[in-house]
């Protein structure tokens, strides 16, 4: 047992039923949760737009480090997502064409060593609803469950199935109304910036319930002169079907 | 056996040694090889820069489809890489700050269904040297071996080890002289644009010898006002050490 883990909660003594095995709690930092993103405002004024946008997010509960290529964000999932929505939204609010690249990552091995015990619960994280921004976004989205399989409860080894998580996440996007269609190598999402970000995070967290190391990438475009006209209703965006090869 | 595969080559009859099992040849299209990329010139003139850059690449042996979010490229590995170098290089050649997002993908399941027989060789692809561009690039690079494991030759199942391929690819980058250091979630590369692209593709193809479905993402920045000054020699860029958590 990793000594930095919180002690498992004690089962209530009044319970007549046998207690479920106690699951140690893990923090986002122990799971290496975080984001890396870059903002690309297509204007000669890009430095001011980027600096103004970065100042528009609430980083008080986050670790944020910007270098010349991208910005790293560490914190819990809801704070990271809210920050991304506010910063990307601020960059696009002036009407300039902005593309944001977003990478979300969690898990081990990779960012952090796998020092967590095998039976640690990859606790389900439910994101609070992200308030809409009024900004329409189009995204190309990829999701990567980096599942190595593992020991089989019946002895031997378990093979992984990385496509199963991808399909489940696409189904979630369909339910949310942001799924447009599968494209080569990516899935296209359209909708309010907040809904697009929530879709990306939802799929990532859904896979994260089963797989320790999961990343997701999205290219999110706002204010593009080449964007298709917005659909009249949110529902219209769901009429596309995902290709079987979508992810 | 998939009927669209070429017949296996006949073993030479004059050979006294037992012939190795004949490996069916597969094409890049059968493996779903291709790229998706986007160009972000940070200038109000971005449309002209993007259109001019796209025209600078030789697409004669490629399928190229541009939409409002990104551009899809299908073809063999060397043609795709040469095209990316020429298009990204053209966008940055005027001195404007340009960021390119590049995704390379190959394999199944995913882009293509896994209709190839299990024993098909994931043939090693050696890229020809890419001529340098004279443009200095800095990149954040991530590599994703999507290995599900599989049947064990001794019976049972084989678990995967996605980090092994990532570490091997980072070692290749070190040998090439483009490795700067590991960052959170990504590995930083610096060097001539051609060397940075070749490093990204090398790692991807190295993992592709063992793993059927492999993708890689790079955020490649050129002409950034915030970039560190170029090192005096290529060798100096290798003095950074990769973190153990690098990928």
Tab-separated table of C-alpha atoms in Angstrom:
chain	number	residue	atom	x	y	z
A	1	UNK	CA	0.000	0.000	0.000
A	2	UNK	CA	1.285	3.402	-0.928
A	3	UNK	CA	1.832	5.249	2.370
A	4	UNK	CA	0.646	8.537	0.874
A	5	UNK	CA	-2.861	7.188	0.342
A	6	UNK	CA	-5.618	8.108	2.747
A	7	UNK	CA	-6.608	5.254	5.020
A	8	UNK	CA	-9.640	3.336	3.761
A	9	UNK	CA	-12.896	4.457	5.351
A	10	UNK	CA	-14.121	2.243	8.162
A	11	UNK	CA	-17.203	0.193	7.327
A	12	UNK	CA	-20.202	1.222	9.442
A	13	UNK	CA	-20.461	-1.210	12.338
A	14	UNK	CA	-24.264	-1.118	12.367
A	15	UNK	CA	-24.494	-2.623	8.903
A	16	UNK	CA	-25.786	-6.187	8.851
A	17	UNK	CA	-24.722	-6.831	5.269
A	18	UNK	CA	-21.074	-7.706	4.660
A	19	UNK	CA	-19.196	-4.500	3.912
A	20	UNK	CA	-17.842	-4.061	0.383
A	21	UNK	CA	-14.049	-3.996	0.279
A	22	UNK	CA	-12.995	-0.535	1.369
A	23	UNK	CA	-11.603	1.502	-1.513
A	24	UNK	CA	-8.740	3.842	-0.763
A	25	UNK	CA	-9.398	7.387	-1.967
A	26	UNK	CA	-7.010	8.819	-4.517
A	27	UNK	CA	-6.466	12.428	-5.424
A	28	UNK	CA	-6.281	13.878	-8.942
A	29	UNK	CA	-2.578	14.525	-8.340
A	30	UNK	CA	-1.982	10.859	-7.491
A	31	UNK	CA	-3.625	9.923	-10.774
A	32	UNK	CA	-1.653	12.543	-12.698
A	33	UNK	CA	-4.822	14.413	-13.733
A	34	UNK	CA	-4.289	17.561	-15.756
A	35	UNK	CA	-4.377	19.330	-19.082
A	36	UNK	CA	-2.088	20.856	-21.627
A	37	UNK	CA	-3.485	23.370	-24.084
A	38	UNK	CA	-2.501	26.005	-26.576
A	39	UNK	CA	-4.420	28.974	-27.946
A	40	UNK	CA	-4.044	30.100	-31.524
A	41	UNK	CA	-5.755	33.414	-32.253
A	42	UNK	CA	-5.380	34.079	-35.978
A	43	UNK	CA	-4.501	37.722	-35.622
A	44	UNK	CA	-1.327	39.765	-35.603
A	45	UNK	CA	-2.429	40.825	-32.102
A	46	UNK	CA	-2.083	37.247	-30.878
A	47	UNK	CA	0.153	38.011	-27.899
A	48	UNK	CA	-2.383	40.378	-26.338
A	49	UNK	CA	-5.270	38.013	-27.042
A	50	UNK	CA	-3.455	35.068	-25.431
A	51	UNK	CA	-2.311	37.027	-22.372
A	52	UNK	CA	-5.780	38.517	-21.899
A	53	UNK	CA	-7.401	35.111	-22.205
A	54	UNK	CA	-5.052	33.470	-19.712
A	55	UNK	CA	-5.920	36.214	-17.217
A	56	UNK	CA	-9.644	35.525	-17.651
A	57	UNK	CA	-9.527	32.077	-16.043
A	58	UNK	CA	-9.687	31.395	-12.319
A	59	UNK	CA	-6.397	29.648	-11.581
A	60	UNK	CA	-6.626	30.018	-7.807
A	61	UNK	CA	-6.964	26.267	-7.231
A	62	UNK	CA	-4.751	25.241	-10.149
A	63	UNK	CA	-1.094	24.949	-10.994
A	64	UNK	CA	-0.646	26.722	-14.356
A	65	UNK	CA	2.663	26.859	-16.236
A	66	UNK	CA	2.965	28.479	-19.659
A	67	UNK	CA	5.968	28.022	-21.935
A	68	UNK	CA	6.582	28.952	-25.557
A	69	UNK	CA	4.692	25.919	-26.924
A	70	UNK	CA	1.765	25.259	-24.593
A	71	UNK	CA	0.284	25.705	-21.130
A	72	UNK	CA	0.191	22.995	-18.467
A	73	UNK	CA	-2.693	22.903	-15.970
A	74	UNK	CA	-2.857	20.689	-12.888
A	75	UNK	CA	-5.870	20.459	-10.601
A	76	UNK	CA	-9.091	18.616	-10.129
A	77	UNK	CA	-11.196	17.820	-13.147
A	78	UNK	CA	-13.975	20.375	-12.602
A	79	UNK	CA	-11.547	23.241	-11.951
A	80	UNK	CA	-9.473	22.350	-15.012
A	81	UNK	CA	-12.529	22.224	-17.276
A	82	UNK	CA	-13.960	25.484	-15.981
A	83	UNK	CA	-10.606	27.167	-16.502
A	84	UNK	CA	-10.344	25.863	-20.076
A	85	UNK	CA	-13.873	27.034	-20.889
A	86	UNK	CA	-13.203	30.523	-19.515
A	87	UNK	CA	-9.782	30.976	-21.110
A	88	UNK	CA	-10.740	29.636	-24.543
A	89	UNK	CA	-14.022	31.540	-24.404
A	90	UNK	CA	-12.222	34.782	-23.552
A	91	UNK	CA	-9.817	34.338	-26.459
A	92	UNK	CA	-12.714	33.903	-28.891
A	93	UNK	CA	-15.041	36.501	-27.383
A	94	UNK	CA	-13.692	39.334	-29.545
A	95	UNK	CA	-14.823	37.582	-32.710
A	96	UNK	CA	-11.349	36.641	-33.912
A	97	UNK	CA	-10.868	33.134	-35.321
A	98	UNK	CA	-9.279	31.090	-32.529
A	99	UNK	CA	-8.235	27.467	-32.461
A	100	UNK	CA	-7.508	25.804	-29.138
A	101	UNK	CA	-5.639	22.545	-28.791
A	102	UNK	CA	-6.586	20.651	-25.659
A	103	UNK	CA	-4.990	17.527	-24.188
A	104	UNK	CA	-6.465	15.963	-21.053
A	105	UNK	CA	-4.517	13.212	-19.320
A	106	UNK	CA	-4.863	11.021	-16.280
A	107	UNK	CA	-3.375	7.857	-15.037
A	108	UNK	CA	-0.393	5.702	-14.674
A	109	UNK	CA	2.080	4.638	-15.828
A	110	UNK	CA	2.982	7.765	-17.722
A	111	UNK	CA	2.644	11.039	-15.930
A	112	UNK	CA	2.991	9.332	-12.574
A	113	UNK	CA	4.487	5.990	-11.646
A	114	UNK	CA	2.032	3.214	-10.878
A	115	UNK	CA	2.560	3.199	-7.153
A	116	UNK	CA	-1.136	2.838	-6.436
A	117	UNK	CA	-2.218	-0.642	-5.391
A	118	UNK	CA	-3.898	-2.682	-8.101
A	119	UNK	CA	-7.209	-2.668	-6.293
A	120	UNK	CA	-7.467	1.092	-5.967
A	121	UNK	CA	-10.772	2.284	-7.288
A	122	UNK	CA	-10.610	4.587	-10.308
A	123	UNK	CA	-13.323	6.592	-8.656
A	124	UNK	CA	-16.084	7.878	-10.935
A	125	UNK	CA	-15.780	11.625	-11.355
A	126	UNK	CA	-18.990	13.455	-12.240
A	127	UNK	CA	-18.389	16.894	-13.654
A	128	UNK	CA	-20.808	19.631	-12.668
A	129	UNK	CA	-22.665	21.118	-15.639
A	130	UNK	CA	-20.551	23.765	-17.379
A	131	UNK	CA	-22.576	26.918	-18.026
A	132	UNK	CA	-22.822	27.633	-21.756
A	133	UNK	CA	-20.674	30.358	-23.289
A	134	UNK	CA	-22.838	31.399	-26.241
A	135	UNK	CA	-19.841	30.590	-28.465
A	136	UNK	CA	-20.246	27.944	-31.144
A	137	UNK	CA	-17.324	25.527	-31.438
A	138	UNK	CA	-16.376	22.744	-33.841
A	139	UNK	CA	-13.907	20.097	-32.739
A	140	UNK	CA	-11.949	17.124	-33.967
A	141	UNK	CA	-11.699	14.768	-31.034
A	142	UNK	CA	-9.568	11.683	-30.319
A	143	UNK	CA	-9.650	9.505	-27.192
A	144	UNK	CA	-6.894	7.088	-26.166
A	145	UNK	CA	-7.500	4.385	-23.562
A	146	UNK	CA	-3.955	3.125	-22.849
A	147	UNK	CA	-5.022	-0.160	-21.364
A	148	UNK	CA	-2.368	-2.835	-20.937
A	149	UNK	CA	-4.839	-5.464	-19.792
A	150	UNK	CA	-3.792	-7.153	-16.582
A	151	UNK	CA	-4.244	-10.158	-14.385
A	152	UNK	CA	-7.416	-12.121	-14.979
A	153	UNK	CA	-9.430	-12.876	-11.819
A	154	UNK	CA	-9.615	-16.480	-12.977
A	155	UNK	CA	-5.855	-16.721	-13.427
A	156	UNK	CA	-3.768	-15.836	-16.448
A	157	UNK	CA	-3.963	-12.475	-18.186
A	158	UNK	CA	-6.729	-10.243	-19.467
A	159	UNK	CA	-6.405	-8.690	-22.907
A	160	UNK	CA	-7.525	-5.096	-23.336
A	161	UNK	CA	-10.115	-3.658	-25.736
A	162	UNK	CA	-9.326	-0.004	-26.311
A	163	UNK	CA	-12.062	0.448	-28.918
A	164	UNK	CA	-14.828	-0.453	-26.437
A	165	UNK	CA	-14.186	2.678	-24.385
A	166	UNK	CA	-13.994	4.821	-27.510
A	167	UNK	CA	-17.374	3.588	-28.740
A	168	UNK	CA	-18.934	4.156	-25.317
A	169	UNK	CA	-17.622	7.724	-25.284
A	170	UNK	CA	-18.993	8.402	-28.771
A	171	UNK	CA	-22.378	7.146	-27.583
A	172	UNK	CA	-22.202	9.644	-24.701
A	173	UNK	CA	-21.501	12.428	-27.201
A	174	UNK	CA	-24.540	11.357	-29.201
A	175	UNK	CA	-26.718	11.532	-26.076
A	176	UNK	CA	-25.372	14.997	-25.281
A	177	UNK	CA	-26.182	16.260	-28.772
A	178	UNK	CA	-22.653	17.306	-29.722
A	179	UNK	CA	-21.791	14.362	-31.978
A	180	UNK	CA	-21.717	15.328	-35.636
A	181	UNK	CA	-19.957	12.396	-37.307
A	182	UNK	CA	-16.890	10.218	-37.413
A	183	UNK	CA	-14.035	11.457	-39.569
A	184	UNK	CA	-10.745	9.804	-40.380
A	185	UNK	CA	-8.859	9.357	-37.055
A	186	UNK	CA	-11.200	11.670	-35.118
A	187	UNK	CA	-14.818	12.331	-34.207
A	188	UNK	CA	-16.328	15.680	-35.098
A	189	UNK	CA	-18.229	17.535	-32.371
A	190	UNK	CA	-20.241	20.746	-32.759
A	191	UNK	CA	-22.030	22.845	-30.175
A	192	UNK	CA	-21.546	25.465	-27.510
A	193	UNK	CA	-17.905	25.574	-26.413
A	194	UNK	CA	-18.949	24.412	-22.921
A	195	UNK	CA	-20.801	21.383	-24.322
A	196	UNK	CA	-17.924	20.447	-26.600
A	197	UNK	CA	-15.446	20.606	-23.714
A	198	UNK	CA	-17.823	18.658	-21.470
A	199	UNK	CA	-18.185	15.952	-24.139
A	200	UNK	CA	-14.430	15.580	-24.420
A	201	UNK	CA	-14.031	15.387	-20.635
A	202	UNK	CA	-16.991	13.037	-20.222
A	203	UNK	CA	-15.548	10.452	-22.586
A	204	UNK	CA	-12.159	10.719	-20.932
A	205	UNK	CA	-13.635	10.227	-17.459
A	206	UNK	CA	-15.917	7.426	-18.635
A	207	UNK	CA	-12.940	5.418	-19.873
A	208	UNK	CA	-11.021	6.408	-16.743
A	209	UNK	CA	-13.389	4.329	-14.623
A	210	UNK	CA	-11.894	1.183	-16.116
A	211	UNK	CA	-8.523	2.196	-17.526
A	212	UNK	CA	-5.756	3.792	-15.485
A	213	UNK	CA	-4.024	5.768	-18.212
A	214	UNK	CA	-6.323	7.714	-20.547
A	215	UNK	CA	-5.633	10.759	-22.669
A	216	UNK	CA	-7.789	12.743	-25.068
A	217	UNK	CA	-6.959	15.394	-27.667
A	218	UNK	CA	-9.263	17.961	-29.228
A	219	UNK	CA	-8.690	20.614	-31.872
A	220	UNK	CA	-11.406	23.166	-31.094
A	221	UNK	CA	-12.158	25.865	-33.652
A	222	UNK	CA	-14.195	29.012	-32.945
A	223	UNK	CA	-15.123	31.848	-35.270
A	224	UNK	CA	-13.737	30.145	-38.371
A	225	UNK	CA	-14.646	31.874	-41.614
A	226	UNK	CA	-15.024	28.383	-43.127
A	227	UNK	CA	-17.354	26.978	-40.453
A	228	UNK	CA	-20.719	25.649	-41.600
A	229	UNK	CA	-23.696	27.785	-40.519
A	230	UNK	CA	-24.956	26.870	-37.051
A	231	UNK	CA	-27.844	24.441	-37.014
A	232	UNK	CA	-31.228	25.926	-36.087
A	233	UNK	CA	-31.567	23.654	-33.097
A	234	UNK	CA	-29.167	21.681	-30.970
A	235	UNK	CA	-30.944	18.513	-32.044
A	236	UNK	CA	-30.006	19.022	-35.659
A	237	UNK	CA	-26.370	18.490	-34.802
A	238	UNK	CA	-27.097	14.922	-33.777
A	239	UNK	CA	-28.445	13.865	-37.145
A	240	UNK	CA	-25.018	12.783	-38.356
A	241	UNK	CA	-24.097	9.202	-37.783
A	242	UNK	CA	-20.781	8.024	-36.474
A	243	UNK	CA	-18.792	5.953	-38.904
A	244	UNK	CA	-17.892	2.554	-37.649
A	245	UNK	CA	-14.302	3.692	-37.782
A	246	UNK	CA	-14.989	6.774	-35.678
A	247	UNK	CA	-13.088	7.589	-32.596
B	1	UNK	CA	-6.897	-14.725	-45.174
B	2	UNK	CA	-8.174	-11.412	-46.417
B	3	UNK	CA	-8.713	-11.851	-50.180
B	4	UNK	CA	-7.495	-8.317	-50.894
B	5	UNK	CA	-4.006	-9.125	-49.646
B	6	UNK	CA	-1.243	-9.847	-52.122
B	7	UNK	CA	-0.324	-13.532	-52.248
B	8	UNK	CA	2.692	-14.386	-50.105
B	9	UNK	CA	5.963	-14.502	-52.039
B	10	UNK	CA	7.155	-17.956	-52.969
B	11	UNK	CA	10.194	-19.143	-51.036
B	12	UNK	CA	13.253	-19.556	-53.273
B	13	UNK	CA	13.538	-23.238	-54.172
B	14	UNK	CA	17.336	-23.190	-54.222
B	15	UNK	CA	17.527	-22.350	-50.533
B	16	UNK	CA	18.762	-25.191	-48.369
B	17	UNK	CA	17.669	-23.566	-45.113
B	18	UNK	CA	13.994	-23.849	-44.160
B	19	UNK	CA	12.192	-20.804	-45.503
B	20	UNK	CA	10.829	-18.330	-42.956
B	21	UNK	CA	7.020	-18.180	-42.967
B	22	UNK	CA	6.006	-16.016	-45.918
B	23	UNK	CA	4.655	-12.672	-44.803
B	24	UNK	CA	1.799	-11.172	-46.778
B	25	UNK	CA	2.501	-7.608	-47.886
B	26	UNK	CA	0.137	-4.919	-46.663
B	27	UNK	CA	-0.339	-1.444	-48.053
B	28	UNK	CA	-0.481	1.797	-46.042
B	29	UNK	CA	-4.181	2.013	-46.948
B	30	UNK	CA	-4.844	-1.429	-45.481
B	31	UNK	CA	-3.205	-0.277	-42.274
B	32	UNK	CA	-5.118	3.014	-42.273
B	33	UNK	CA	-1.908	5.070	-42.494
B	34	UNK	CA	-2.356	8.817	-42.707
B	35	UNK	CA	-2.230	12.196	-41.030
B	36	UNK	CA	-4.481	14.963	-39.890
B	37	UNK	CA	-3.022	18.419	-39.353
B	38	UNK	CA	-3.941	22.036	-38.894
B	39	UNK	CA	-1.959	25.199	-39.498
B	40	UNK	CA	-2.300	28.222	-37.257
B	41	UNK	CA	-0.517	31.307	-38.601
B	42	UNK	CA	-0.847	34.028	-35.977
B	43	UNK	CA	-1.671	36.786	-38.403
B	44	UNK	CA	-4.809	38.484	-39.630
B	45	UNK	CA	-3.715	37.265	-43.093
B	46	UNK	CA	-4.132	33.665	-41.993
B	47	UNK	CA	-6.352	32.558	-44.880
B	48	UNK	CA	-3.780	33.536	-47.507
B	49	UNK	CA	-0.939	31.972	-45.533
B	50	UNK	CA	-2.820	28.679	-45.126
B	51	UNK	CA	-3.928	28.488	-48.754
B	52	UNK	CA	-0.445	29.354	-49.995
B	53	UNK	CA	1.112	26.750	-47.726
B	54	UNK	CA	-1.276	24.000	-48.809
B	55	UNK	CA	-0.383	24.734	-52.433
B	56	UNK	CA	3.342	24.375	-51.665
B	57	UNK	CA	3.152	20.653	-50.928
B	58	UNK	CA	3.266	17.900	-53.549
B	59	UNK	CA	-0.062	16.115	-53.158
B	60	UNK	CA	0.150	14.189	-56.414
B	61	UNK	CA	0.416	10.814	-54.695
B	62	UNK	CA	-1.790	11.738	-51.730
B	63	UNK	CA	-5.461	12.058	-50.905
B	64	UNK	CA	-5.855	15.481	-49.222
B	65	UNK	CA	-9.154	16.757	-47.809
B	66	UNK	CA	-9.403	20.087	-45.973
B	67	UNK	CA	-12.405	21.100	-43.875
B	68	UNK	CA	-12.974	23.994	-41.489
B	69	UNK	CA	-11.132	22.300	-38.586
B	70	UNK	CA	-8.234	20.343	-40.073
B	71	UNK	CA	-6.764	18.643	-43.137
B	72	UNK	CA	-6.738	14.894	-43.715
B	73	UNK	CA	-3.875	13.295	-45.660
B	74	UNK	CA	-3.754	9.693	-46.865
B	75	UNK	CA	-0.770	8.119	-48.549
B	76	UNK	CA	2.429	6.274	-47.843
B	77	UNK	CA	4.525	7.363	-44.922
B	78	UNK	CA	7.350	9.069	-46.831
B	79	UNK	CA	4.975	11.054	-49.055
B	80	UNK	CA	2.895	12.163	-46.077
B	81	UNK	CA	5.965	13.330	-44.138
B	82	UNK	CA	7.460	15.177	-47.097
B	83	UNK	CA	4.135	16.922	-47.675
B	84	UNK	CA	3.870	17.962	-44.015
B	85	UNK	CA	7.417	19.318	-44.021
B	86	UNK	CA	6.810	21.347	-47.179
B	87	UNK	CA	3.407	22.727	-46.178
B	88	UNK	CA	4.369	23.632	-42.611
B	89	UNK	CA	7.682	25.032	-43.826
B	90	UNK	CA	5.926	27.188	-46.426
B	91	UNK	CA	3.526	28.577	-43.821
B	92	UNK	CA	6.431	29.592	-41.586
B	93	UNK	CA	8.792	30.780	-44.305
B	94	UNK	CA	7.530	34.374	-44.227
B	95	UNK	CA	8.621	34.785	-40.629
B	96	UNK	CA	5.147	34.785	-39.135
B	97	UNK	CA	4.617	32.781	-35.935
B	98	UNK	CA	2.974	29.517	-37.005
B	99	UNK	CA	1.867	26.558	-34.932
B	100	UNK	CA	1.085	23.266	-36.658
B	101	UNK	CA	-0.839	20.472	-35.029
B	102	UNK	CA	0.049	17.079	-36.458
B	103	UNK	CA	-1.615	13.721	-35.832
B	104	UNK	CA	-0.191	10.586	-37.446
B	105	UNK	CA	-2.207	7.379	-37.264
B	106	UNK	CA	-1.913	3.813	-38.430
B	107	UNK	CA	-3.479	0.527	-37.618
B	108	UNK	CA	-6.522	-1.358	-36.674
B	109	UNK	CA	-9.001	-1.507	-35.113
B	110	UNK	CA	-9.809	2.142	-35.428
B	111	UNK	CA	-9.396	3.759	-38.780
B	112	UNK	CA	-9.806	0.407	-40.511
B	113	UNK	CA	-11.393	-2.811	-39.320
B	114	UNK	CA	-8.990	-5.549	-38.294
B	115	UNK	CA	-9.516	-7.753	-41.335
B	116	UNK	CA	-5.837	-8.524	-41.653
B	117	UNK	CA	-4.824	-11.970	-40.459
B	118	UNK	CA	-3.185	-12.080	-37.054
B	119	UNK	CA	0.139	-13.185	-38.493
B	120	UNK	CA	0.458	-10.330	-40.961
B	121	UNK	CA	3.806	-8.656	-40.555
B	122	UNK	CA	3.676	-5.014	-39.481
B	123	UNK	CA	6.428	-4.389	-41.983
B	124	UNK	CA	9.198	-2.077	-40.847
B	125	UNK	CA	8.996	1.213	-42.718
B	126	UNK	CA	12.239	3.147	-43.038
B	127	UNK	CA	11.701	6.781	-43.899
B	128	UNK	CA	14.162	8.374	-46.290
B	129	UNK	CA	16.074	11.288	-44.749
B	130	UNK	CA	14.022	14.486	-44.910
B	131	UNK	CA	16.114	17.389	-46.214
B	132	UNK	CA	16.390	20.148	-43.609
B	133	UNK	CA	14.294	23.294	-43.977
B	134	UNK	CA	16.491	25.822	-42.193
B	135	UNK	CA	13.511	26.529	-39.930
B	136	UNK	CA	13.870	25.957	-36.211
B	137	UNK	CA	10.905	24.219	-34.577
B	138	UNK	CA	9.921	23.395	-30.999
B	139	UNK	CA	7.390	20.649	-30.355
B	140	UNK	CA	5.376	18.992	-27.630
B	141	UNK	CA	5.073	15.370	-28.641
B	142	UNK	CA	2.881	12.496	-27.412
B	143	UNK	CA	2.901	8.891	-28.670
B	144	UNK	CA	0.093	6.388	-28.095
B	145	UNK	CA	0.634	2.658	-28.619
B	146	UNK	CA	-2.944	1.295	-28.481
B	147	UNK	CA	-1.955	-2.267	-27.761
B	148	UNK	CA	-4.662	-4.633	-26.565
B	149	UNK	CA	-2.259	-7.484	-25.933
B	150	UNK	CA	-3.368	-10.715	-27.547
B	151	UNK	CA	-3.004	-14.465	-27.545
B	152	UNK	CA	0.120	-15.773	-25.885
B	153	UNK	CA	2.077	-18.296	-27.968
B	154	UNK	CA	2.174	-20.533	-24.887
B	155	UNK	CA	-1.586	-20.351	-24.422
B	156	UNK	CA	-3.606	-17.796	-22.524
B	157	UNK	CA	-3.305	-14.085	-23.099
B	158	UNK	CA	-0.469	-11.574	-23.372
B	159	UNK	CA	-0.763	-8.290	-21.514
B	160	UNK	CA	0.455	-5.152	-23.253
B	161	UNK	CA	3.101	-2.636	-22.141
B	162	UNK	CA	2.394	0.678	-23.809
B	163	UNK	CA	5.157	2.518	-21.952
B	164	UNK	CA	7.884	0.283	-23.424
B	165	UNK	CA	7.281	1.630	-26.916
B	166	UNK	CA	7.153	5.199	-25.644
B	167	UNK	CA	10.514	4.854	-23.900
B	168	UNK	CA	12.063	3.290	-27.005
B	169	UNK	CA	10.814	6.183	-29.133
B	170	UNK	CA	12.226	8.740	-26.689
B	171	UNK	CA	15.581	6.967	-26.897
B	172	UNK	CA	15.439	7.302	-30.694
B	173	UNK	CA	14.795	11.036	-30.310
B	174	UNK	CA	17.839	11.290	-28.047
B	175	UNK	CA	20.004	9.554	-30.660
B	176	UNK	CA	18.716	11.925	-33.348
B	177	UNK	CA	19.569	14.973	-31.233
B	178	UNK	CA	16.070	16.451	-31.111
B	179	UNK	CA	15.170	15.420	-27.555
B	180	UNK	CA	15.145	18.337	-25.148
B	181	UNK	CA	13.324	16.982	-22.115
B	182	UNK	CA	10.208	15.334	-20.772
B	183	UNK	CA	7.391	17.647	-19.773
B	184	UNK	CA	4.071	16.843	-18.158
B	185	UNK	CA	2.163	14.572	-20.601
B	186	UNK	CA	4.531	15.273	-23.517
B	187	UNK	CA	8.157	15.208	-24.616
B	188	UNK	CA	9.740	18.412	-25.854
B	189	UNK	CA	11.657	18.276	-29.122
B	190	UNK	CA	13.739	21.070	-30.685
B	191	UNK	CA	15.543	21.215	-33.997
B	192	UNK	CA	15.099	21.788	-37.687
B	193	UNK	CA	11.452	21.297	-38.664
B	194	UNK	CA	12.455	18.293	-40.802
B	195	UNK	CA	14.263	16.622	-37.887
B	196	UNK	CA	11.383	17.251	-35.506
B	197	UNK	CA	8.881	15.733	-37.949
B	198	UNK	CA	11.208	12.799	-38.617
B	199	UNK	CA	11.538	12.172	-34.870
B	200	UNK	CA	7.773	12.096	-34.442
B	201	UNK	CA	7.349	9.736	-37.400
B	202	UNK	CA	10.274	7.529	-36.344
B	203	UNK	CA	8.786	6.854	-32.934
B	204	UNK	CA	5.405	6.165	-34.438
B	205	UNK	CA	6.839	3.685	-36.956
B	206	UNK	CA	9.072	2.070	-34.348
B	207	UNK	CA	6.059	1.234	-32.183
B	208	UNK	CA	4.141	0.236	-35.320
B	209	UNK	CA	6.469	-2.747	-35.805
B	210	UNK	CA	4.915	-4.386	-32.766
B	211	UNK	CA	1.567	-2.681	-32.227
B	212	UNK	CA	-1.174	-2.520	-34.839
B	213	UNK	CA	-2.851	0.714	-33.779
B	214	UNK	CA	-0.500	3.610	-33.027
B	215	UNK	CA	-1.115	7.342	-33.102
B	216	UNK	CA	1.081	10.304	-32.307
B	217	UNK	CA	0.327	13.992	-31.758
B	218	UNK	CA	2.689	16.957	-31.975
B	219	UNK	CA	2.188	20.657	-31.404
B	220	UNK	CA	4.944	22.222	-33.507
B	221	UNK	CA	5.773	25.883	-33.010
B	222	UNK	CA	7.849	27.982	-35.424
B	223	UNK	CA	8.847	31.629	-35.198
B	224	UNK	CA	7.455	32.092	-31.691
B	225	UNK	CA	8.409	35.381	-30.078
B	226	UNK	CA	8.743	33.429	-26.819
B	227	UNK	CA	11.023	30.688	-28.140
B	228	UNK	CA	14.386	30.213	-26.417
B	229	UNK	CA	17.369	31.259	-28.571
B	230	UNK	CA	18.571	28.481	-30.836
B	231	UNK	CA	21.460	26.468	-29.463
B	232	UNK	CA	24.833	27.052	-31.086
B	233	UNK	CA	25.097	23.458	-32.189
B	234	UNK	CA	22.623	20.670	-32.737
B	235	UNK	CA	24.399	18.716	-30.032
B	236	UNK	CA	23.513	21.256	-27.388
B	237	UNK	CA	19.854	20.418	-27.755
B	238	UNK	CA	20.515	16.926	-26.429
B	239	UNK	CA	21.880	18.082	-23.106
B	240	UNK	CA	18.451	17.965	-21.489
B	241	UNK	CA	17.499	14.748	-19.807
B	242	UNK	CA	14.173	13.035	-20.198
B	243	UNK	CA	12.153	12.778	-17.049
B	244	UNK	CA	11.224	9.281	-16.086
B	245	UNK	CA	7.635	10.292	-16.683
B	246	UNK	CA	8.371	11.546	-20.196
B	247	UNK	CA	6.497	10.411	-23.208
